XYZ file of C-alpha atoms in Angstrom:
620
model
C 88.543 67.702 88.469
C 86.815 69.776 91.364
C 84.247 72.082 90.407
C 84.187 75.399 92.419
C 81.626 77.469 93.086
C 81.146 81.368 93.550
C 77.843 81.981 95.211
C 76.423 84.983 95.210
C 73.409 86.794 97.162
C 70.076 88.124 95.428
C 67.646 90.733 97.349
C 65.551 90.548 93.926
C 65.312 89.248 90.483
C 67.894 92.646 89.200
C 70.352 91.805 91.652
C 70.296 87.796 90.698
C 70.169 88.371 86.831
C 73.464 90.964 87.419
C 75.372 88.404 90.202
C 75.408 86.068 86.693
C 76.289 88.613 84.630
C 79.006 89.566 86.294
C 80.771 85.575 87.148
C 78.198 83.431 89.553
C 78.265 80.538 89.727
C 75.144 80.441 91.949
C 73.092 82.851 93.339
C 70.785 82.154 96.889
C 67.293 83.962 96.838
C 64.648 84.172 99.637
C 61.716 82.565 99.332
C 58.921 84.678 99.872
C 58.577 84.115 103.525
C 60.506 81.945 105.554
C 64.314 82.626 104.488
C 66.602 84.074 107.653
C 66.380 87.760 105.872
C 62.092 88.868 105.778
C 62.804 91.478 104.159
C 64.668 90.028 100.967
C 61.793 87.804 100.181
C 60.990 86.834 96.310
C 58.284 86.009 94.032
C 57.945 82.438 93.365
C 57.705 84.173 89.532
C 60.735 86.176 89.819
C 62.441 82.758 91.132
C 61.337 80.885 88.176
C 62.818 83.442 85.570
C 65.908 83.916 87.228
C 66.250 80.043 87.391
C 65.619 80.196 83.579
C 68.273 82.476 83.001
C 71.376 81.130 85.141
C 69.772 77.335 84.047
C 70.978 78.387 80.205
C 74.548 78.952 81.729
C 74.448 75.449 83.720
C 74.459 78.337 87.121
C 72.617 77.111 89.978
C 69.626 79.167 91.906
C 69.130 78.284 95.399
C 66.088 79.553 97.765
C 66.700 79.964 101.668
C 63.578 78.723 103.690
C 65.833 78.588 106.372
C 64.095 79.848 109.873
C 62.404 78.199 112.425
C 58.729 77.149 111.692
C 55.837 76.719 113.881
C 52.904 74.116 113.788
C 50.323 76.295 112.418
C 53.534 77.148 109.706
C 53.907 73.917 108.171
C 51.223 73.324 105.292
C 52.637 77.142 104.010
C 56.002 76.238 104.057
C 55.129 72.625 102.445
C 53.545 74.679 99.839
C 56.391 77.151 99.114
C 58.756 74.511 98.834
C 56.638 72.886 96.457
C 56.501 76.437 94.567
C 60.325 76.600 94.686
C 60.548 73.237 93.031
C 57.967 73.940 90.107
C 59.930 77.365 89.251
C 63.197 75.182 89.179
C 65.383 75.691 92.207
C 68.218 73.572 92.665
C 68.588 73.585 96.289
C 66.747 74.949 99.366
C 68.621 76.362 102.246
C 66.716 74.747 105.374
C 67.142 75.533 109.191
C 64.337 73.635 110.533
C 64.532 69.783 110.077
C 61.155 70.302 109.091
C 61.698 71.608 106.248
C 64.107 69.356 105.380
C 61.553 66.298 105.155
C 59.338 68.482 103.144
C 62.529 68.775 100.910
C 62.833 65.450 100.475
C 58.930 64.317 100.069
C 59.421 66.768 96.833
C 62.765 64.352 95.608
C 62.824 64.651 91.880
C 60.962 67.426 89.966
C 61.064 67.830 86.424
C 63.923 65.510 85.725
C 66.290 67.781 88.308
C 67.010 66.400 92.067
C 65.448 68.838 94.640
C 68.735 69.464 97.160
C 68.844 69.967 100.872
C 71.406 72.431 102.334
C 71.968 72.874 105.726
C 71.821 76.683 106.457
C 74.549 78.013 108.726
C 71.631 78.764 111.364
C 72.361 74.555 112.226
C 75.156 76.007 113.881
C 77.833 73.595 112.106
C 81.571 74.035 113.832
C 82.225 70.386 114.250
C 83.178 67.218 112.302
C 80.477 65.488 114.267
C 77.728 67.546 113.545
C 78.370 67.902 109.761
C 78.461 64.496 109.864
C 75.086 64.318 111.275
C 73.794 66.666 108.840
C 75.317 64.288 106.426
C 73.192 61.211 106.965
C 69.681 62.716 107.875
C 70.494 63.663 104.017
C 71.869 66.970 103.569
C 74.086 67.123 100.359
C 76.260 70.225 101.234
C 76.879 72.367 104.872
C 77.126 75.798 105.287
C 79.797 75.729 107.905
C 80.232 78.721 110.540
C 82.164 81.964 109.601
C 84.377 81.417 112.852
C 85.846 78.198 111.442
C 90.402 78.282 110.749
C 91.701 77.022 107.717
C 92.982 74.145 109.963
C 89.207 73.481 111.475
C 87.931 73.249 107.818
C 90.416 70.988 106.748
C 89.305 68.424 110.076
C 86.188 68.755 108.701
C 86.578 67.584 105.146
C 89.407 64.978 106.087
C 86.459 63.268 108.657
C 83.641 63.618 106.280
C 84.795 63.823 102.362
C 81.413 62.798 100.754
C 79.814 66.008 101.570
C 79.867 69.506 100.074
C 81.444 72.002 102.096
C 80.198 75.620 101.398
C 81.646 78.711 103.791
C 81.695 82.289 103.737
C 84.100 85.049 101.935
C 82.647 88.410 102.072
C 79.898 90.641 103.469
C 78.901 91.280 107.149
C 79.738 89.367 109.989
C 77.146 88.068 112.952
C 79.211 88.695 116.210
C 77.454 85.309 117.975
C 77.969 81.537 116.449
C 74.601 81.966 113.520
C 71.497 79.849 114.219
C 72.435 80.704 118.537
C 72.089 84.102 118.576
C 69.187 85.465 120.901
C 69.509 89.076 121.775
C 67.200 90.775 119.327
C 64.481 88.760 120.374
C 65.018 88.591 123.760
C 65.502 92.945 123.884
C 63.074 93.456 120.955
C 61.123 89.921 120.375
C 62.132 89.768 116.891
C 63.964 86.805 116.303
C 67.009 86.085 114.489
C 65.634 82.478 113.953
C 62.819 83.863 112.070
C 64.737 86.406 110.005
C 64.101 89.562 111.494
C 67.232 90.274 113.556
C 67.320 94.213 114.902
C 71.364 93.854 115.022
C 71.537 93.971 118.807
C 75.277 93.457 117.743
C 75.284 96.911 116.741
C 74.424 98.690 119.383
C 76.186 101.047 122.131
C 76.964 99.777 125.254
C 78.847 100.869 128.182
C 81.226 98.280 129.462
C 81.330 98.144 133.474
C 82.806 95.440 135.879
C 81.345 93.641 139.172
C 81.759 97.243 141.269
C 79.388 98.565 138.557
C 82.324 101.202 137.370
C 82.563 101.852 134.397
C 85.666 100.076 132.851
C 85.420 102.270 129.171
C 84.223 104.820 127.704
C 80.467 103.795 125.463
C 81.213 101.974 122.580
C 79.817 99.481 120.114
C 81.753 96.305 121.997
C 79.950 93.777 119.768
C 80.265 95.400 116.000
C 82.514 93.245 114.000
C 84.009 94.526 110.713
C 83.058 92.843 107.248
C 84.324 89.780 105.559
C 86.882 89.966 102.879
C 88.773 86.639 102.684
C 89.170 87.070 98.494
C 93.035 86.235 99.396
C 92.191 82.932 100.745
C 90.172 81.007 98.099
C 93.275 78.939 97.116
C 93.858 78.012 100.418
C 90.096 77.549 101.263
C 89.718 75.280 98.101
C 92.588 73.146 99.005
C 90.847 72.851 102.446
C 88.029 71.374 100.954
C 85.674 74.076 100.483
C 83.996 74.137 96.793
C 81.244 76.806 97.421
C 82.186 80.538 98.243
C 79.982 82.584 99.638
C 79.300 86.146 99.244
C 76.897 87.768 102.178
C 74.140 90.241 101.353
C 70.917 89.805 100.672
C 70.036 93.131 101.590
C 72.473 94.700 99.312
C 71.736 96.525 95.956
C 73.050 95.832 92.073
C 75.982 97.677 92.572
C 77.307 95.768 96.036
C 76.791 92.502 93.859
C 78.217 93.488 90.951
C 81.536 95.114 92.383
C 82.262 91.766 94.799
C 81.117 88.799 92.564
C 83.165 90.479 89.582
C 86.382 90.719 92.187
C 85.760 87.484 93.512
C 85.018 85.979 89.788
C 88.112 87.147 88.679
C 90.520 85.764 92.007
C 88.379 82.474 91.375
C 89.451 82.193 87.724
C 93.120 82.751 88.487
C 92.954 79.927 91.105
C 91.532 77.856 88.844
C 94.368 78.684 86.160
C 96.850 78.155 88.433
C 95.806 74.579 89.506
C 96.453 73.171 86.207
C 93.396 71.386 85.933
C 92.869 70.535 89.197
C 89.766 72.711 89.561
C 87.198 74.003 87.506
C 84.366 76.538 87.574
C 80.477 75.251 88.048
C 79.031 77.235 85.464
C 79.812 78.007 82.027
C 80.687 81.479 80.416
C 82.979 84.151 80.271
C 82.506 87.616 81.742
C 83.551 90.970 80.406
C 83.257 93.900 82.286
C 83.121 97.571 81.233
C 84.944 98.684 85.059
C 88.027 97.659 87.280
C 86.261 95.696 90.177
C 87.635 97.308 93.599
C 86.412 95.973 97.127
C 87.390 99.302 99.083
C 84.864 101.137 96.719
C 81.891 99.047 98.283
C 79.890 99.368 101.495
C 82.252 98.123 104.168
C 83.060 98.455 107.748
C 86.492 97.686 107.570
C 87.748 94.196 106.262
C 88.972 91.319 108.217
C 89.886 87.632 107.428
C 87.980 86.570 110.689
C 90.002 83.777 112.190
C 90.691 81.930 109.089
C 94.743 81.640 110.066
C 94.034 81.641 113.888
C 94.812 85.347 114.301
C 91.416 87.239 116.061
C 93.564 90.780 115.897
C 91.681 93.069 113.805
C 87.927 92.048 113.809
C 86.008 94.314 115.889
C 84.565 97.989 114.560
C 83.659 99.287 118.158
C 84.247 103.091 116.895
C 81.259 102.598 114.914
C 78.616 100.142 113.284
C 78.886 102.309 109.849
C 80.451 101.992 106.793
C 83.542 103.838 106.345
C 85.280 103.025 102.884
C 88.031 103.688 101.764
C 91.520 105.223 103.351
C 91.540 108.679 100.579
C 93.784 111.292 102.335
C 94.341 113.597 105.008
C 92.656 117.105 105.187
C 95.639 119.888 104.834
C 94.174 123.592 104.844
C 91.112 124.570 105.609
C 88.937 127.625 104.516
C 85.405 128.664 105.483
C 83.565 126.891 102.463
C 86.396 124.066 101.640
C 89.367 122.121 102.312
C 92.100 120.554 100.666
C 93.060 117.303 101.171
C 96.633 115.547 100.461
C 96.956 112.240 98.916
C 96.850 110.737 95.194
C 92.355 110.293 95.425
C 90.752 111.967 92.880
C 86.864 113.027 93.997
C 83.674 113.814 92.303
C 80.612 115.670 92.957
C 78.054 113.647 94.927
C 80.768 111.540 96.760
C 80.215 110.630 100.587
C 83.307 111.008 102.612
C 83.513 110.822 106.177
C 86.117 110.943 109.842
C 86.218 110.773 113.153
C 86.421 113.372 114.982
C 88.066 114.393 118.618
C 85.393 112.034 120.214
C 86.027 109.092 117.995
C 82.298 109.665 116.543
C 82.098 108.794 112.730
C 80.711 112.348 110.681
C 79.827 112.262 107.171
C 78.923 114.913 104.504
C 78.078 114.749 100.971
C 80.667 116.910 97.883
C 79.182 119.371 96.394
C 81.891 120.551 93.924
C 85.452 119.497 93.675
C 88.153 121.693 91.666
C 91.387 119.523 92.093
C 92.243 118.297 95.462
C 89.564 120.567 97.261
C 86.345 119.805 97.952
C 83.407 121.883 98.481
C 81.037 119.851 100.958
C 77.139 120.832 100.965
C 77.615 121.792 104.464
C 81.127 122.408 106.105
C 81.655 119.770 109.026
C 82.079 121.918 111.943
C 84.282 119.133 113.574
C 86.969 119.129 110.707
C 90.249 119.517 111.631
C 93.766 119.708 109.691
C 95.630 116.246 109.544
C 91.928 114.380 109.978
C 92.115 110.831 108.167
C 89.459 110.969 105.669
C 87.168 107.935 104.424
C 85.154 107.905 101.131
C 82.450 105.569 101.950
C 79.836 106.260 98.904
C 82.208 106.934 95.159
C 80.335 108.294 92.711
C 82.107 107.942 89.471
C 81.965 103.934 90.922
C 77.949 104.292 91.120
C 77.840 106.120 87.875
C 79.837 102.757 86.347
C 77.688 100.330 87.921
C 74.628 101.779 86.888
C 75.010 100.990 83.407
C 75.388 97.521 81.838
C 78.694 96.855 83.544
C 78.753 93.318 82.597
C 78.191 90.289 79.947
C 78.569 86.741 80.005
C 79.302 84.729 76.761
C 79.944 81.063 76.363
C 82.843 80.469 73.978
C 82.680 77.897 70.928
C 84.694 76.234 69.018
C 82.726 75.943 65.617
C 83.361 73.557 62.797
C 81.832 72.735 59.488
C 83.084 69.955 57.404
C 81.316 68.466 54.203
C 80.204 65.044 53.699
C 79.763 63.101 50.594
C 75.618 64.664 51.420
C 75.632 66.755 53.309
C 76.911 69.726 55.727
C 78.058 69.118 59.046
C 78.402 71.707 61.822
C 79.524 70.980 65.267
C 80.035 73.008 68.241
C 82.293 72.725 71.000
C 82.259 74.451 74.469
C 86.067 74.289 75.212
C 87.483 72.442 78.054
C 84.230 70.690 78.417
C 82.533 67.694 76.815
C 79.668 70.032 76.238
C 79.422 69.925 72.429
C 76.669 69.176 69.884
C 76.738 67.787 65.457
C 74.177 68.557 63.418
C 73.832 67.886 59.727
C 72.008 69.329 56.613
C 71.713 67.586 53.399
C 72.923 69.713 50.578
C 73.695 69.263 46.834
C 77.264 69.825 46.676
C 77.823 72.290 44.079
C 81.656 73.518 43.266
C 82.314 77.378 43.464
C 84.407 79.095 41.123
C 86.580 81.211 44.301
C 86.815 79.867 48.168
C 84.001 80.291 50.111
C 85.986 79.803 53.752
C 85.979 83.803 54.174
C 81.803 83.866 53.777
C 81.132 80.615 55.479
C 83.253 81.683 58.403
C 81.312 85.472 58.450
C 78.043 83.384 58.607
C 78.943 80.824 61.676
C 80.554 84.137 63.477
C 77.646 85.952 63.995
C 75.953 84.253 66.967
C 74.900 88.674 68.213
C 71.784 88.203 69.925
C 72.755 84.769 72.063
C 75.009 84.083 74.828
C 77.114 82.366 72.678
C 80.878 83.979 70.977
C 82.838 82.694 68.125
C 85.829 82.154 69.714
C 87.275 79.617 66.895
C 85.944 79.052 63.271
C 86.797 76.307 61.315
C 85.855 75.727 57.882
C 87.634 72.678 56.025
C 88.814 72.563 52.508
C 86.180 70.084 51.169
C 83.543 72.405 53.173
C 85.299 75.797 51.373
C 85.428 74.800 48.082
C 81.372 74.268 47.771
C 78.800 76.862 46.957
C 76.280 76.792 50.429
C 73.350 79.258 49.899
C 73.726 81.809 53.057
C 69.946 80.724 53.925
C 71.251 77.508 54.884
C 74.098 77.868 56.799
C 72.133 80.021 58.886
C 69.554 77.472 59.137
C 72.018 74.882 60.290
C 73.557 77.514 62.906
C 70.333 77.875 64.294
C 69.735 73.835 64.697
C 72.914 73.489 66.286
C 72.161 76.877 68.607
C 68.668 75.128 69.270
C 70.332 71.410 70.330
C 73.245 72.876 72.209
C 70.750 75.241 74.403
C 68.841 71.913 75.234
C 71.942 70.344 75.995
C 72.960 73.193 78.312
C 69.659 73.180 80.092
C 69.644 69.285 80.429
C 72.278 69.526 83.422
C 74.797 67.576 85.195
C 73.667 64.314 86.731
C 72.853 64.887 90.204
C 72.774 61.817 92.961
C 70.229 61.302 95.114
C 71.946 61.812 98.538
C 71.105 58.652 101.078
C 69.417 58.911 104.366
C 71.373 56.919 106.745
C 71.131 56.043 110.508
C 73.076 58.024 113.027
C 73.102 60.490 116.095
C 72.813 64.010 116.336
C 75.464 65.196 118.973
C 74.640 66.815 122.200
C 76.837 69.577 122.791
C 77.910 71.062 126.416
C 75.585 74.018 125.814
C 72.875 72.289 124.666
C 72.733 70.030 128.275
C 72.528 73.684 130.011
C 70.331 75.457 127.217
C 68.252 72.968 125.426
C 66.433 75.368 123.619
C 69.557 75.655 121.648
C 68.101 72.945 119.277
C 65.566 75.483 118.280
C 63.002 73.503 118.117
C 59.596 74.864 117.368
C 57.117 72.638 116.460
C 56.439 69.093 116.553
C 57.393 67.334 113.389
C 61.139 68.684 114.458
C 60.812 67.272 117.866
C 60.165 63.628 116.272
C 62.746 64.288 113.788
C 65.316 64.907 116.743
C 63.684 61.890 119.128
C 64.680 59.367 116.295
C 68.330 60.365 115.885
C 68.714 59.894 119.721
C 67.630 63.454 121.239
C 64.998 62.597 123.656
C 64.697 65.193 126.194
C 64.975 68.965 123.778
C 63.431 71.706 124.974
C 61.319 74.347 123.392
C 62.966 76.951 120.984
C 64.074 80.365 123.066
C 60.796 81.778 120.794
C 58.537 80.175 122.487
C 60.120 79.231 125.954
C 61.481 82.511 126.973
C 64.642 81.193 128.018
C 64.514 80.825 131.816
C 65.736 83.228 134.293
C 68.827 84.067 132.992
C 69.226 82.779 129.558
C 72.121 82.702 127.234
C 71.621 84.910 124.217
C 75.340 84.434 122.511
C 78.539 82.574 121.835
C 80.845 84.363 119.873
C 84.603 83.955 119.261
C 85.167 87.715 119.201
C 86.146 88.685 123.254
C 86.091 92.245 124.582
C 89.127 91.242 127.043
C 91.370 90.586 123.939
C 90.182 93.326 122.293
C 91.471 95.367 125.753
C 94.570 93.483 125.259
C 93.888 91.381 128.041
C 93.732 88.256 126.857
C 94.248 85.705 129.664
C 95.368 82.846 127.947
C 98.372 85.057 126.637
C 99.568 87.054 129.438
C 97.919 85.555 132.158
C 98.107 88.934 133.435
C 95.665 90.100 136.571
C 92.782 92.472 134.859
C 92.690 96.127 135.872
C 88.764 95.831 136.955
C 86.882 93.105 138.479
C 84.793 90.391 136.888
C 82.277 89.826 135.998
C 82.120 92.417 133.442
C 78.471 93.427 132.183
C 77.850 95.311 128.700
C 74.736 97.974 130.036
C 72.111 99.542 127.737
C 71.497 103.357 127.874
C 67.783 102.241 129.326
C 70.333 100.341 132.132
C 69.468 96.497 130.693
C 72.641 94.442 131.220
C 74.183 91.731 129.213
C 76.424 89.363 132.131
C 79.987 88.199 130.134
C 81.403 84.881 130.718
C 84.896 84.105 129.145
C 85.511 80.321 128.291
C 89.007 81.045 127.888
C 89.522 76.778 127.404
C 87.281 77.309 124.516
C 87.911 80.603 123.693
C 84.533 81.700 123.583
C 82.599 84.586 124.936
C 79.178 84.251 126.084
C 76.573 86.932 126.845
C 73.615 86.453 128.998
C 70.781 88.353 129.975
C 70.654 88.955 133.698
C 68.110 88.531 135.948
């Protein structure tokens, strides 16, 4: 039986604590420095209780110290790993191969194996370089977001004995992760060290070799968001056993709306394989809301070339949220408009359009009386037929500020009499989680069955995250008078062993360090900075596994004259419907075409149609 796992983000202990709640399997924190998002770092203290918490529902916690570290860095980063294994992580997300080492020096704490997983900054599109990964002792790769179906199957079918994790929701990084140079190049804040500026983002006028201007401003390298929840069966059968939810930025109600969606699509996979699969973690959720993806911050959804298909990925109207599709407006008055469509609204939402200019314009409700709305301020641009967007819903918020969710583990309960005793087992169904305990007891006959009050007493399990789901008294058991004092005494034994049980764990295997290369890439001859290597324990690290000459990472090299800041699969010519490996159709402009700053910095494009890449470099 596989286990699957849905993996969900934490920006704090609140956010990690509801991700469980609401059907995690996992959640990935940031370490307090050193994790590819700064500003989602955690207390090592937070980390510990939130690993004592998901640990009691066999859920896994997993901290990202996965940028690029420096000499000076390294007894820090030594440390915080060692922090991260005291407070009871189960895996660290690592970048640098650094890190990795210091990863494995820890090994074993506490009776639980300290894991290494390659972060999808390692750039990982290839059999060969998972494979790499692989022996210098990585159990599980985060493989890139650009990957098909099709490229993740090659990829399991060429290395099967490790884990395969990949993305299913949240934002998307325009450039291949772990290459991406821009923001520190324009704004030396690097992307490598977690403080990306989003250069992706951005406006840009688009002009060709004549230096005309080939489009009107837009933002040519915004991508939409994530949403592949369609896809897990087919990802799963790929080989992919971790799903991964993006945002680490994101509040309590982002993570409880996706992970509960994406909980609930996992569990119907999982009941449909008929025991093919099952889920990582124990416990059953129930929710007091409908989960609903389009009612969460998004930019527009896309499935990102999972089948092959790039239409449909790009947002270069705007870098914003926009929601969801709720009507068109129909008649407009001086303080209001009404809008058709089957939406209902409430005071406070957010709704927003475009207007003539294709510029996204928002404005808060103020009051609502049936299908018209009352805005704070009356958009000037407005206009009857305009498509409108709800991109903040209140009555949602109002739902997901509360305790939306629980998690429970069911149990099968059972007491039986002995010739001398009590017995009382519990059973975590479809598992072979289960514990026996035993009480002696004088066996004294009752007058009248006792099954009703012996089955009230092993119900009530209020106050744990254990449910009843099936009581079972036998007859020998029912017809003997058990003071209520000790039944609950031998509930609580049995609580007490299975909770140890629980926090015990799977076994985990040491993964083996074995010999092998690490492959040099086309790019990498060109750009060897692409290794991103940044201090020297790396650089030895690299030497032995058959990289000898690697330059300096772009951080601390500067690139050369005219470096290359990103590879990305999305391509402005397709987007223009000029794709030249489908039409082969001449271009109405001439190449090369440049994306240009408003300050007049330009960004050269190169199409590697043979690849079907697009890379952007800084000119001279």
């Amino acid at each position: 039986m596989t286990t699957l796992e849905l993996l969900a983000p934490a920006r704090d202990l609140e956010c990690g604590l509801a991700a469980i709640d609401h059907g995690a399997d996992a959640v990935y924190v940031g370490a307090p420095r050193f994790g590819a998002r700064a500003a989602a770092g955690v207390s090592i203290d937070d980390i510990g209780r939130l690993c004592q918490y998901a640990h009691r529902f066999r859920a896994k916690v997993y901290a990202t110290v996965n940028t690029i570290v420096y000499d000076d860095e390294l007894t820090e980063v030594e440390r915080t790993v060692e922090q991260l294994a005291e407070a009871g992580v189960d895996a660290i997300l690592v970048q640098d191969m650094a890190v990795l080492q210091m990863v494995q020096r820890v090994g074993k704490h506490r009776g639980r194996t300290l894991q290494a997983h390659a972060s999808t900054q390692t750039d990982n599109r290839t059999p060969e370089k998972v494979d790499a990964l692989r022996r210098m002792g990585f159990k599980r790769v985060v493989l890139a977001r650009e990957l098909s179906l099709q490229q993740m199957t090659d990829i399991h079918r060429a290395v099967p004995g490790v884990e395969l994790e990949a993305f299913v929701h949240g934002a998307l990084c325009v450039s291949f992760s772990g290459v991406c140079y821009a923001s520190q190049h324009c704004f030396q804040r690097s992307a490598n060290r977690g403080e990306c500026a989003q250069f992706c983002r951005l406006k840009f006028d688009l002009v060709d070799a004549d230096g005309k201007t080939v489009d009107k401003p837009r933002h040519w390298l915004s991508l939409r968001d994530l949403c592949r929840i369609d896809y897990l069966q087919k990802m799963a059968e790929a080989g992919i056993t971790s799903f991964k939810i993006e945002g680490r930025l994101k509040g309590p109600s982002f993570v409880k709306n996706v992970v509960a969606a994406y909980s609930q699509q996992l569990d119907k996979v999982v009941k449909k394989s008929g025991g093919k699969y099952r889920r990582s973690a124990l416990g059953r959720v129930k929710l007091t809301f409908t989960p609903n993806l389009e009612k969460t911050f998004n930019r527009g959804y896309t499935t990102y070339f999972i089948d092959g298909d790039a239409k449909g990925i790009a947002s270069p109207d705007t870098p914003k949220a926009m929601g969801e599709m709720v009507g068109r407006v129909k008649e407009l008055r001086r303080d209001s408009f009404n809008v058709a469509g089957t939406a209902a609204f409430a005071n406070g939402d957010g709704l927003c359009f475009f207007d003539q200019h294709r510029q996204l314009t928002g404005f808060r409700v103020n009051r609502v009386e049936g299908n018209r709305i009352f805005p704070q301020q009356m958009p000037r641009q407005l206009r009857p037929g305009t498509i409108l967007y709800r991109n903040a819903d209140a009555a949602m918020e109002r739902q997901l500020a509360k305790n939306s969710g629980t998690r429970r583990i069911p149990l099968h309960v059972k007491l039986e009499a002995t010739p001398s005793s009590m017995r009382l087992s519990l059973q975590v169904p479809q598992t072979s989680l289960g514990v026996v305990v035993e009480t002696t007891v004088e066996h004294q006959e009752a007058r009248m069955s006792q099954e009703q009050n012996m089955r009230r007493q092993l119900e009530r399990l209020g106050g744990t995250i254990y449910e009843a789901e099936q009581v079972t008294v036998d007859e020998e058991a029912a017809r003997c008078f058990v003071p209520s004092s000790q039944l609950v005494a031998l509930r609580r034994k049995a609580l007490e062993a299975l909770d140890n049980l629980v926090l015990e764990g799977e076994e985990d295997e040491e993964v083996e360090i074995l010999p092998g290369t690490i492959p040099y890439p086309r790019e990498y001859e060109a750009y060897p900075y692409l290794f991103n290597v940044s201090n020297n324990s790396v650089r030895a690290c690299y030497a032995e596994r058959g990289v000898k000459e690697v330059g300096m990472a772009f951080e601390l090299s500067g690139g050369g004259s005219r470096p290359l800041l990103m590879q990305c699969r999305h391509c402005i010519r397709r987007l223009l419907g000029c794709c030249t490996r489908k039409t082969h159709q001449r271009t109405p402009w001439r190449e090369p075409l440049s994306l240009q700053l408003p300050d007049g910095r330009r960004f050269l494009l190169q199409f590697d149609c043979q690849q079907c890449q697009m890379n952007v470099y800084a000119e001279k």
